[in-house]
Short mmCIF file of C-alpha atoms in Angstrom, two decimals:
data_model
loop_
_atom_site.label_atom_id
_atom_site.label_comp_id
_atom_site.label_asym_id
_atom_site.label_seq_id
_atom_site.Cartn_x
_atom_site.Cartn_y
_atom_site.Cartn_z
CA UNK A 1 -0.01 0.00 0.01
CA UNK A 2 1.40 3.40 -0.91
CA UNK A 3 2.14 5.54 2.10
CA UNK A 4 3.09 9.16 2.51
CA UNK A 5 6.67 9.77 3.57
CA UNK A 6 7.54 13.43 4.31
CA UNK A 7 11.26 12.91 3.81
CA UNK A 8 10.91 11.86 0.16
CA UNK A 9 11.94 14.70 -2.17
CA UNK A 10 9.30 16.23 -4.49
CA UNK A 11 9.01 14.81 -7.95
CA UNK A 12 9.93 18.13 -9.60
CA UNK A 13 12.40 19.76 -7.19
CA UNK A 14 13.13 23.44 -7.38
CA UNK A 15 16.73 24.31 -8.22
CA UNK A 16 17.08 25.97 -4.83
CA UNK A 17 16.23 22.74 -3.01
CA UNK A 18 18.95 20.69 -1.38
CA UNK A 19 18.66 17.08 -0.24
CA UNK A 20 22.23 17.39 1.14
CA UNK A 21 23.63 14.37 -0.70
CA UNK A 22 26.72 15.87 -2.28
CA UNK A 23 28.27 19.18 -1.23
CA UNK A 24 27.43 22.69 -0.07
CA UNK A 25 28.67 24.54 -3.11
CA UNK A 26 25.30 26.21 -3.60
CA UNK A 27 25.47 27.79 -0.17
CA UNK A 28 27.39 30.56 1.56
CA UNK A 29 28.73 29.89 5.04
CA UNK A 30 27.30 32.41 7.50
CA UNK A 31 29.94 32.39 10.15
CA UNK A 32 30.60 35.81 11.58
CA UNK A 33 31.22 34.27 15.04
CA UNK A 34 33.92 32.07 13.57
CA UNK A 35 32.65 29.07 15.48
CA UNK A 36 30.34 27.31 13.02
CA UNK A 37 31.15 24.34 10.79
CA UNK A 38 28.85 23.14 7.99
CA UNK A 39 29.48 19.87 6.23
CA UNK A 40 27.76 16.86 4.63
CA UNK A 41 27.98 13.84 6.90
CA UNK A 42 26.18 10.59 6.17
CA UNK A 43 24.08 12.25 3.46
CA UNK A 44 22.81 14.96 5.76
CA UNK A 45 23.78 18.53 6.46
CA UNK A 46 25.53 18.75 9.79
CA UNK A 47 25.97 22.10 11.43
CA UNK A 48 28.14 22.25 14.51
CA UNK A 49 29.35 24.83 16.97
CA UNK A 50 31.77 24.83 19.86
CA UNK A 51 33.15 27.47 22.24
CA UNK A 52 30.01 29.50 21.90
CA UNK A 53 30.18 32.67 24.01
CA UNK A 54 26.74 34.15 24.17
CA UNK A 55 24.56 34.22 21.14
CA UNK A 56 26.52 33.62 17.93
CA UNK A 57 24.21 32.61 15.10
CA UNK A 58 25.90 30.69 12.31
CA UNK A 59 24.78 28.55 9.42
CA UNK A 60 24.43 28.42 5.68
CA UNK A 61 22.53 30.84 3.46
CA UNK A 62 21.64 31.34 -0.18
CA UNK A 63 19.84 33.98 -2.25
CA UNK A 64 16.10 34.27 -1.71
CA UNK A 65 14.17 35.22 -4.88
CA UNK A 66 11.76 38.13 -4.71
CA UNK A 67 8.10 37.42 -4.22
CA UNK A 68 6.11 34.88 -2.25
CA UNK A 69 7.77 31.70 -1.09
CA UNK A 70 7.67 28.72 1.28
CA UNK A 71 10.80 27.04 2.68
CA UNK A 72 10.65 23.74 4.51
CA UNK A 73 13.11 21.75 6.51
CA UNK A 74 13.49 19.14 9.25
CA UNK A 75 16.01 19.92 11.94
CA UNK A 76 17.23 17.63 14.75
CA UNK A 77 19.93 18.13 17.39
CA UNK A 78 22.61 15.91 18.87
CA UNK A 79 23.55 17.32 22.22
CA UNK A 80 25.43 16.72 25.38
CA UNK A 81 23.58 17.04 28.71
CA UNK A 82 24.32 20.02 30.89
CA UNK A 83 22.65 20.88 34.18
CA UNK A 84 23.86 24.50 33.95
CA UNK A 85 21.03 26.94 33.53
CA UNK A 86 21.39 29.10 30.45
CA UNK A 87 22.98 26.46 28.26
CA UNK A 88 20.67 25.89 25.34
CA UNK A 89 20.62 25.07 21.66
CA UNK A 90 18.67 27.12 19.15
CA UNK A 91 18.40 25.78 15.61
CA UNK A 92 16.12 26.29 12.69
CA UNK A 93 15.70 28.54 9.67
CA UNK A 94 15.95 32.24 8.91
CA UNK A 95 15.43 34.85 6.26
CA UNK A 96 17.97 37.71 6.14
CA UNK A 97 18.26 41.26 5.00
CA UNK A 98 21.70 40.43 3.64
CA UNK A 99 24.71 38.26 4.36
CA UNK A 100 26.71 40.83 6.41
CA UNK A 101 27.35 40.65 10.13
CA UNK A 102 24.96 43.56 10.67
CA UNK A 103 22.29 42.29 8.39
CA UNK A 104 19.00 41.93 10.16
CA UNK A 105 17.17 38.62 10.05
CA UNK A 106 14.01 36.87 11.18
CA UNK A 107 14.64 33.54 12.89
CA UNK A 108 12.33 30.57 13.47
CA UNK A 109 13.73 27.84 15.68
CA UNK A 110 13.49 25.23 18.33
CA UNK A 111 15.30 26.04 21.56
CA UNK A 112 16.33 22.91 23.42
CA UNK A 113 17.89 23.29 26.88
CA UNK A 114 20.91 21.06 27.41
CA UNK A 115 19.16 19.91 30.62
CA UNK A 116 15.88 18.01 30.61
CA UNK A 117 13.73 21.12 30.80
CA UNK A 118 11.00 21.77 28.32
CA UNK A 119 11.92 23.08 24.85
CA UNK A 120 10.57 26.26 23.26
CA UNK A 121 9.68 27.48 19.85
CA UNK A 122 10.94 31.01 19.28
CA UNK A 123 10.70 33.46 16.43
CA UNK A 124 13.00 36.49 16.82
CA UNK A 125 13.99 39.60 14.99
CA UNK A 126 17.77 39.86 15.05
CA UNK A 127 19.61 43.11 14.42
CA UNK A 128 22.94 41.31 13.83
CA UNK A 129 24.38 37.79 13.93
CA UNK A 130 24.95 38.15 17.66
CA UNK A 131 22.08 40.42 18.70
CA UNK A 132 18.42 39.58 18.83
CA UNK A 133 15.78 42.07 19.93
CA UNK A 134 13.85 40.53 22.84
CA UNK A 135 11.37 43.39 22.72
CA UNK A 136 10.50 42.47 19.16
CA UNK A 137 10.09 38.77 19.82
CA UNK A 138 7.44 37.36 17.53
CA UNK A 139 6.68 34.10 19.39
CA UNK A 140 7.90 32.23 22.47
CA UNK A 141 6.00 29.12 23.43
CA UNK A 142 6.74 25.97 25.38
CA UNK A 143 6.26 22.79 23.38
CA UNK A 144 6.00 19.07 23.92
CA UNK A 145 9.29 17.96 25.47
CA UNK A 146 9.61 14.67 23.66
CA UNK A 147 11.25 16.00 20.55
CA UNK A 148 14.77 16.55 19.37
CA UNK A 149 13.60 17.45 15.88
CA UNK A 150 10.71 19.04 14.05
CA UNK A 151 9.47 19.93 10.58
CA UNK A 152 9.53 23.69 10.25
CA UNK A 153 8.85 26.22 7.53
CA UNK A 154 8.65 29.92 6.82
CA UNK A 155 6.46 31.60 4.22
CA UNK A 156 6.18 35.07 2.63
CA UNK A 157 2.90 36.33 1.21
CA UNK A 158 3.05 39.88 0.10
CA UNK A 159 4.77 41.67 2.98
CA UNK A 160 3.71 39.16 5.63
CA UNK A 161 5.97 36.43 6.92
CA UNK A 162 4.57 33.27 8.49
CA UNK A 163 6.00 30.45 10.62
CA UNK A 164 4.60 26.90 10.67
CA UNK A 165 5.48 23.61 12.34
CA UNK A 166 4.57 19.99 11.80
CA UNK A 167 5.34 16.82 13.78
CA UNK A 168 5.00 14.60 10.74
CA UNK A 169 5.62 16.86 7.75
CA UNK A 170 2.02 16.72 6.68
CA UNK A 171 -0.54 18.91 8.35
CA UNK A 172 1.00 22.24 9.32
CA UNK A 173 0.15 24.56 12.17
CA UNK A 174 0.63 28.26 11.56
CA UNK A 175 2.29 29.60 14.69
CA UNK A 176 2.83 33.28 13.91
CA UNK A 177 2.61 36.03 11.31
CA UNK A 178 4.63 39.22 11.29
CA UNK A 179 6.14 41.93 9.15
CA UNK A 180 9.72 43.15 9.08
CA UNK A 181 11.14 46.57 8.11
CA UNK A 182 13.22 45.23 5.24
CA UNK A 183 12.89 42.82 2.39
CA UNK A 184 14.59 39.50 3.03
CA UNK A 185 17.00 38.66 0.22
CA UNK A 186 18.72 35.60 1.74
CA UNK A 187 17.41 32.41 3.32
CA UNK A 188 19.11 29.69 5.28
CA UNK A 189 19.53 27.32 8.20
CA UNK A 190 21.20 28.13 11.43
CA UNK A 191 22.55 26.89 14.74
CA UNK A 192 23.21 28.80 17.93
CA UNK A 193 24.49 26.88 20.92
CA UNK A 194 24.58 29.42 23.75
CA UNK A 195 27.43 29.54 26.27
CA UNK A 196 28.52 25.96 25.75
CA UNK A 197 32.08 24.84 25.07
CA UNK A 198 31.86 21.22 23.82
CA UNK A 199 30.93 20.68 20.21
CA UNK A 200 27.25 19.90 19.54
CA UNK A 201 25.45 19.19 16.31
CA UNK A 202 22.33 19.85 14.25
CA UNK A 203 21.35 17.34 11.56
CA UNK A 204 19.29 18.44 8.54
CA UNK A 205 18.05 15.94 5.94
CA UNK A 206 16.71 18.50 3.44
CA UNK A 207 15.96 22.12 2.57
CA UNK A 208 13.12 22.79 0.10
CA UNK A 209 11.80 25.98 -1.57
CA UNK A 210 8.82 26.86 -3.68
CA UNK A 211 7.87 30.26 -5.09
CA UNK A 212 4.46 30.53 -3.44
CA UNK A 213 3.02 30.68 0.01
CA UNK A 214 1.52 27.25 0.56
CA UNK A 215 -1.61 26.63 2.57
CA UNK A 216 -1.34 24.74 5.85
CA UNK A 217 -2.63 21.57 4.17
CA UNK A 218 0.10 21.54 1.52
CA UNK A 219 3.76 20.50 1.68
CA UNK A 220 6.59 21.04 -0.74
CA UNK A 221 8.15 17.65 -0.30
CA UNK A 222 7.00 14.22 0.62
CA UNK A 223 5.41 11.68 -1.68
CA UNK A 224 3.37 8.60 -1.49
CA UNK A 225 5.71 5.65 -1.99
CA UNK A 226 5.09 1.98 -2.38
CA UNK B 1 23.33 -14.77 11.19
CA UNK B 2 20.08 -15.00 9.34
CA UNK B 3 19.26 -11.43 8.49
CA UNK B 4 16.74 -11.07 5.72
CA UNK B 5 17.18 -8.42 3.09
CA UNK B 6 14.67 -5.60 3.00
CA UNK B 7 11.43 -7.18 1.89
CA UNK B 8 11.12 -6.65 -1.86
CA UNK B 9 7.39 -6.67 -1.42
CA UNK B 10 7.75 -3.28 0.23
CA UNK B 11 9.42 -2.00 -2.96
CA UNK B 12 12.04 -0.08 -1.02
CA UNK B 13 15.35 -0.79 -2.63
CA UNK B 14 18.56 -0.08 -0.70
CA UNK B 15 21.03 1.89 -2.79
CA UNK B 16 24.27 0.09 -3.58
CA UNK B 17 26.19 3.23 -2.68
CA UNK B 18 23.99 4.51 0.11
CA UNK B 19 25.54 5.81 3.27
CA UNK B 20 25.59 4.14 6.68
CA UNK B 21 26.89 4.82 10.13
CA UNK B 22 29.76 2.36 10.09
CA UNK B 23 30.20 2.03 6.35
CA UNK B 24 33.23 4.28 6.07
CA UNK B 25 32.84 7.13 3.59
CA UNK B 26 30.05 6.22 1.22
CA UNK B 27 29.66 7.65 -2.26
CA UNK B 28 26.64 9.90 -2.08
CA UNK B 29 23.74 8.89 -4.33
CA UNK B 30 22.65 11.22 -7.06
CA UNK B 31 19.57 13.15 -5.89
CA UNK B 32 18.04 12.38 -9.25
CA UNK B 33 17.76 8.72 -8.24
CA UNK B 34 14.89 9.61 -5.94
CA UNK B 35 16.39 8.73 -2.60
CA UNK B 36 15.58 10.05 0.86
CA UNK B 37 17.07 9.69 4.30
CA UNK B 38 15.38 7.01 6.41
CA UNK B 39 16.61 6.85 10.00
CA UNK B 40 15.14 3.39 10.57
CA UNK B 41 16.98 1.87 7.57
CA UNK B 42 19.56 -0.75 8.45
CA UNK B 43 23.22 0.04 7.90
CA UNK B 44 24.72 -0.74 4.50
CA UNK B 45 27.32 -2.93 6.18
CA UNK B 46 26.02 -5.05 9.00
CA UNK B 47 28.08 -6.20 11.96
CA UNK B 48 27.80 -9.93 12.62
CA UNK B 49 26.44 -8.95 16.00
CA UNK B 50 23.53 -6.95 14.53
CA UNK B 51 20.02 -8.28 14.24
CA UNK B 52 17.16 -6.55 12.45
CA UNK B 53 14.77 -9.14 14.00
CA UNK B 54 13.27 -9.80 10.59
CA UNK B 55 13.43 -13.59 10.40
CA UNK B 56 10.89 -16.15 11.49
CA UNK B 57 12.73 -17.28 14.57
CA UNK B 58 15.15 -15.78 17.05
CA UNK B 59 18.71 -16.00 15.70
CA UNK B 60 20.77 -18.64 17.53
CA UNK B 61 23.45 -16.07 18.30
CA UNK B 62 21.15 -14.95 21.14
CA UNK B 63 20.97 -16.66 24.53
CA UNK B 64 17.83 -16.26 26.61
CA UNK B 65 18.50 -14.64 29.99
CA UNK B 66 15.45 -15.32 32.11
CA UNK B 67 16.33 -16.73 35.55
CA UNK B 68 12.85 -15.98 36.80
CA UNK B 69 11.28 -17.81 33.83
CA UNK B 70 8.73 -15.05 33.22
CA UNK B 71 9.11 -14.16 29.56
CA UNK B 72 8.17 -15.54 26.11
CA UNK B 73 10.23 -14.20 23.26
CA UNK B 74 9.08 -14.33 19.62
CA UNK B 75 9.82 -12.64 16.32
CA UNK B 76 6.76 -10.75 15.05
CA UNK B 77 6.34 -8.48 12.05
CA UNK B 78 7.17 -5.54 14.28
CA UNK B 79 10.43 -7.05 15.56
CA UNK B 80 11.52 -8.93 18.63
CA UNK B 81 8.73 -9.19 21.19
CA UNK B 82 8.89 -10.32 24.81
CA UNK B 83 5.60 -11.09 26.52
CA UNK B 84 5.26 -11.27 30.27
CA UNK B 85 2.10 -11.71 32.25
CA UNK B 86 3.01 -12.56 35.79
CA UNK B 87 6.09 -11.57 37.74
CA UNK B 88 6.72 -11.63 41.49
CA UNK B 89 8.91 -8.68 42.21
CA UNK B 90 11.39 -7.61 39.54
CA UNK B 91 12.58 -10.25 37.10
CA UNK B 92 15.19 -9.01 34.62
CA UNK B 93 14.98 -10.86 31.31
CA UNK B 94 16.64 -10.44 27.95
CA UNK B 95 18.38 -11.91 24.97
CA UNK B 96 22.14 -11.64 25.28
CA UNK B 97 25.29 -12.35 23.36
CA UNK B 98 29.03 -11.97 24.05
CA UNK B 99 30.26 -8.38 24.13
CA UNK B 100 33.65 -7.87 22.44
CA UNK B 101 36.32 -6.01 24.40
CA UNK B 102 37.03 -2.41 23.59
CA UNK B 103 34.95 0.62 22.62
CA UNK B 104 31.48 0.17 21.21
CA UNK B 105 28.18 1.75 20.29
CA UNK B 106 24.93 -0.26 20.48
CA UNK B 107 21.52 1.04 19.43
CA UNK B 108 17.95 -0.15 19.48
CA UNK B 109 14.44 1.21 18.98
CA UNK B 110 11.93 0.13 21.56
CA UNK B 111 8.18 0.15 22.02
CA UNK B 112 5.87 -1.23 24.63
CA UNK B 113 2.43 -2.85 24.65
CA UNK B 114 0.96 -1.58 27.87
CA UNK B 115 -2.49 -2.35 29.22
CA UNK B 116 -2.07 -1.83 32.88
CA UNK B 117 -0.69 0.83 35.15
CA UNK B 118 -1.87 -0.62 38.43
CA UNK B 119 -0.17 0.36 41.66
CA UNK B 120 3.47 -0.58 41.97
CA UNK B 121 3.74 -1.99 38.50
CA UNK B 122 6.69 -0.91 36.37
CA UNK B 123 7.50 -2.07 32.87
CA UNK B 124 11.02 -1.82 31.40
CA UNK B 125 12.19 -2.22 27.78
CA UNK B 126 15.72 -1.45 26.63
CA UNK B 127 19.35 -2.44 26.48
CA UNK B 128 21.41 -4.34 29.00
CA UNK B 129 25.07 -4.91 29.83
CA UNK B 130 25.65 -8.14 31.71
CA UNK B 131 28.61 -9.30 33.81
CA UNK B 132 28.27 -12.80 32.35
CA UNK B 133 25.59 -15.24 31.17
CA UNK B 134 24.86 -16.89 34.50
CA UNK B 135 21.66 -16.52 36.46
CA UNK B 136 23.60 -14.62 39.12
CA UNK B 137 25.03 -12.05 36.67
CA UNK B 138 25.14 -8.43 37.62
CA UNK B 139 23.68 -6.13 34.97
CA UNK B 140 23.28 -2.47 34.04
CA UNK B 141 20.26 -1.51 31.96
CA UNK B 142 18.98 1.56 30.11
CA UNK B 143 15.25 1.24 29.48
CA UNK B 144 12.08 3.02 28.58
CA UNK B 145 10.12 2.66 31.79
CA UNK B 146 6.33 2.99 32.04
CA UNK B 147 4.71 2.53 35.37
CA UNK B 148 2.34 3.49 38.06
CA UNK B 149 2.35 7.11 39.07
CA UNK B 150 5.36 8.05 36.89
CA UNK B 151 5.56 9.52 33.43
CA UNK B 152 7.20 7.44 30.76
CA UNK B 153 10.92 7.74 31.43
CA UNK B 154 14.34 6.62 30.32
CA UNK B 155 16.02 5.12 33.36
CA UNK B 156 19.19 3.19 34.12
CA UNK B 157 19.20 0.46 36.75
CA UNK B 158 21.98 -1.38 38.50
CA UNK B 159 21.14 -5.02 39.00
CA UNK B 160 23.01 -6.96 41.65
CA UNK B 161 21.22 -10.00 40.25
CA UNK B 162 18.15 -10.59 38.09
CA UNK B 163 15.63 -9.65 40.77
CA UNK B 164 17.43 -6.96 42.75
CA UNK B 165 17.87 -3.52 41.29
CA UNK B 166 18.58 0.02 42.35
CA UNK B 167 17.89 3.19 40.41
CA UNK B 168 20.61 4.88 38.38
CA UNK B 169 19.73 7.82 36.17
CA UNK B 170 16.26 9.12 35.41
CA UNK B 171 14.76 11.48 32.81
CA UNK B 172 11.01 11.80 32.32
CA UNK B 173 8.92 12.45 29.20
CA UNK B 174 5.35 12.98 28.16
CA UNK B 175 2.59 10.51 28.86
CA UNK B 176 2.12 10.00 25.14
CA UNK B 177 5.59 8.60 24.64
CA UNK B 178 5.41 4.94 23.56
CA UNK B 179 8.62 4.46 21.50
CA UNK B 180 12.20 5.74 21.63
CA UNK B 181 15.67 5.08 20.24
CA UNK B 182 18.15 4.04 22.94
CA UNK B 183 21.92 3.78 22.75
CA UNK B 184 24.87 2.87 24.98
CA UNK B 185 28.46 3.75 24.12
CA UNK B 186 31.75 2.72 25.77
CA UNK B 187 34.94 4.76 25.38
CA UNK B 188 37.78 3.28 27.44
CA UNK B 189 36.16 2.53 30.76
CA UNK B 190 33.48 5.24 30.55
CA UNK B 191 29.90 4.51 29.49
CA UNK B 192 27.60 7.01 27.78
CA UNK B 193 23.86 6.75 27.59
CA UNK B 194 21.88 8.45 24.79
CA UNK B 195 18.31 8.62 23.57
CA UNK B 196 16.62 9.96 20.44
CA UNK B 197 13.05 10.50 19.40
CA UNK B 198 13.73 10.52 15.66
CA UNK B 199 16.95 8.49 15.16
CA UNK B 200 18.59 11.53 13.63
CA UNK B 201 19.68 13.70 16.57
CA UNK B 202 20.77 12.16 19.89
CA UNK B 203 20.86 13.46 23.47
CA UNK B 204 23.66 12.20 25.66
CA UNK B 205 21.93 12.35 29.04
CA UNK B 206 24.08 10.26 31.38
CA UNK B 207 27.74 9.36 31.82
CA UNK B 208 28.86 6.52 34.11
CA UNK B 209 32.57 6.14 34.90
CA UNK B 210 32.24 2.78 36.62
CA UNK B 211 29.43 0.22 36.23
CA UNK B 212 30.77 -1.76 39.16
CA UNK B 213 31.62 -4.74 36.99
CA UNK B 214 33.10 -5.36 33.53
CA UNK B 215 30.36 -6.53 31.18
CA UNK B 216 31.13 -9.51 28.97
CA UNK B 217 27.62 -9.92 27.53
CA UNK B 218 25.13 -7.45 26.13
CA UNK B 219 21.72 -7.44 24.56
CA UNK B 220 18.13 -6.43 24.88
CA UNK B 221 16.61 -6.30 28.36
CA UNK B 222 13.21 -6.00 29.94
CA UNK B 223 11.39 -6.31 33.18
CA UNK B 224 7.75 -6.32 34.33
CA UNK B 225 7.85 -5.56 38.03
CA UNK B 226 5.06 -7.20 39.99
CA UNK B 227 3.19 -8.32 36.89
CA UNK B 228 -0.34 -9.23 37.84
CA UNK B 229 -1.48 -11.60 35.14
CA UNK B 230 -2.15 -9.07 32.41
CA UNK B 231 0.14 -9.77 29.44
CA UNK B 232 2.29 -6.81 28.43
CA UNK B 233 4.96 -6.74 25.79
CA UNK B 234 8.39 -5.26 25.09
CA UNK B 235 9.30 -4.55 21.43
CA UNK B 236 12.73 -4.10 19.89
CA UNK B 237 12.85 -3.16 16.19
CA UNK B 238 16.57 -3.85 15.79
CA UNK B 239 19.83 -4.34 17.65
CA UNK B 240 22.90 -2.71 16.06
CA UNK B 241 26.49 -2.69 17.17
CA UNK B 242 29.68 -1.10 15.98
CA UNK B 243 33.14 -1.54 17.52
CA UNK B 244 33.80 2.14 18.21
CA UNK B 245 32.36 4.99 20.17
CA UNK B 246 30.49 6.97 17.51
CA UNK B 247 29.99 10.00 19.73
CA UNK B 248 26.71 11.84 19.87
CA UNK B 249 26.45 12.91 16.25
CA UNK B 250 26.24 9.67 14.31
CA UNK B 251 23.95 6.71 14.24
CA UNK B 252 24.78 3.11 13.31
CA UNK B 253 21.73 2.86 11.12
CA UNK B 254 19.94 5.30 8.89
CA UNK B 255 20.87 5.99 5.30
CA UNK B 256 19.44 7.20 2.05
CA UNK B 257 17.28 4.63 0.41
CA UNK B 258 15.64 4.56 -2.98
CA UNK B 259 11.93 4.32 -3.57
CA UNK B 260 9.44 3.69 -6.28
CA UNK B 261 6.94 6.45 -6.50
CA UNK B 262 3.27 5.70 -6.71
#
């Protein structure tokens, strides 16, 4: 019996998609904190950070076409336990004003404490790679603790930006909508392990783009397979 | 070792050059071949100690550990299943095999068939390290634990023998949790305990410098404390071993597999 599998790539993938099977030549390393490594490991994107002092967002980015869009990914973290309060891992996706260290960006991420405390979903408006704006936080909500990964996506429709999540990659829940005082021209995936010295990792099986804002009952990827 | 290939009836074909946790540096498949990453997929190169529990009978490499004679082990279409209905006190049971010396990583994916959470009943499903294969063996287990008046948890237990245990580490989850990936790693003389909800990212939640004994056997382990006559089941989807400490950022299994679209 055919069954839907959200990890299966779309039949007609957009050229901006990446299933992370070969290399990262289509991407630019966003590494202003000089502590982020991006590589393909076991046919997945692996982002890692160590010696993180405060918030130092790093990742990979590529050009975002003008107009409406939807970008989807699945992100999962490999982490060491810490019982020190304030150690946490943020990882997810972002759209950026530009690629510079002072370029503003809108982030959409899971925040997992290194302890066993509950994780959060957070959407933030950053003013630089190392400076978010807590007063402009779009969303902060506790979520089910039994996750280390999640399907996430961002959308643009006109001047509005949206953030969705899904546990299974089919059936999306819109979590927020906001506007930003600039037009995002870059999109990407990021990691931010806060105040933690050992190396930790984020694993990403795919990044997918389409040039429209999908409804919450549509997905870019995933197919029914036999 | 009678490991069956992936069932052709499922029409999921492993790629000849697909990656795998202990397969060295694989040649990545061309995205045009229609592959995707499947965390449950077996490694491209299987250790002789692995078992995907896909045959009709339990592989003879396993030895039943069940001093209390409480369990019935079978291979079902979901994997290895242990059924227990009645147990006086704790009775550790499992399927074990010799553990090679040196560093290692061992992984499994467990589930539980639970119908009762009566008072003082606790149900364990996970991995075990055993001092030896005798009925008096000490053991150290990492299990998904469901029980009375506690949330589903991953716990470690120190067993002085099959029916005497004390608590080690403890980390609780949501009531809805029924399945989880579990892993134990050894690096030198230090043991690391990890869990994962998706088989992609792992959380190292416990480090133990000294188990109190040197394990010479390992395998799957379960326990139904004070079972009251209602049959409950442990499920293991696979048992995978590699002779190195993979660290937190790699799994033994999981790789890109091909598919036939509808």
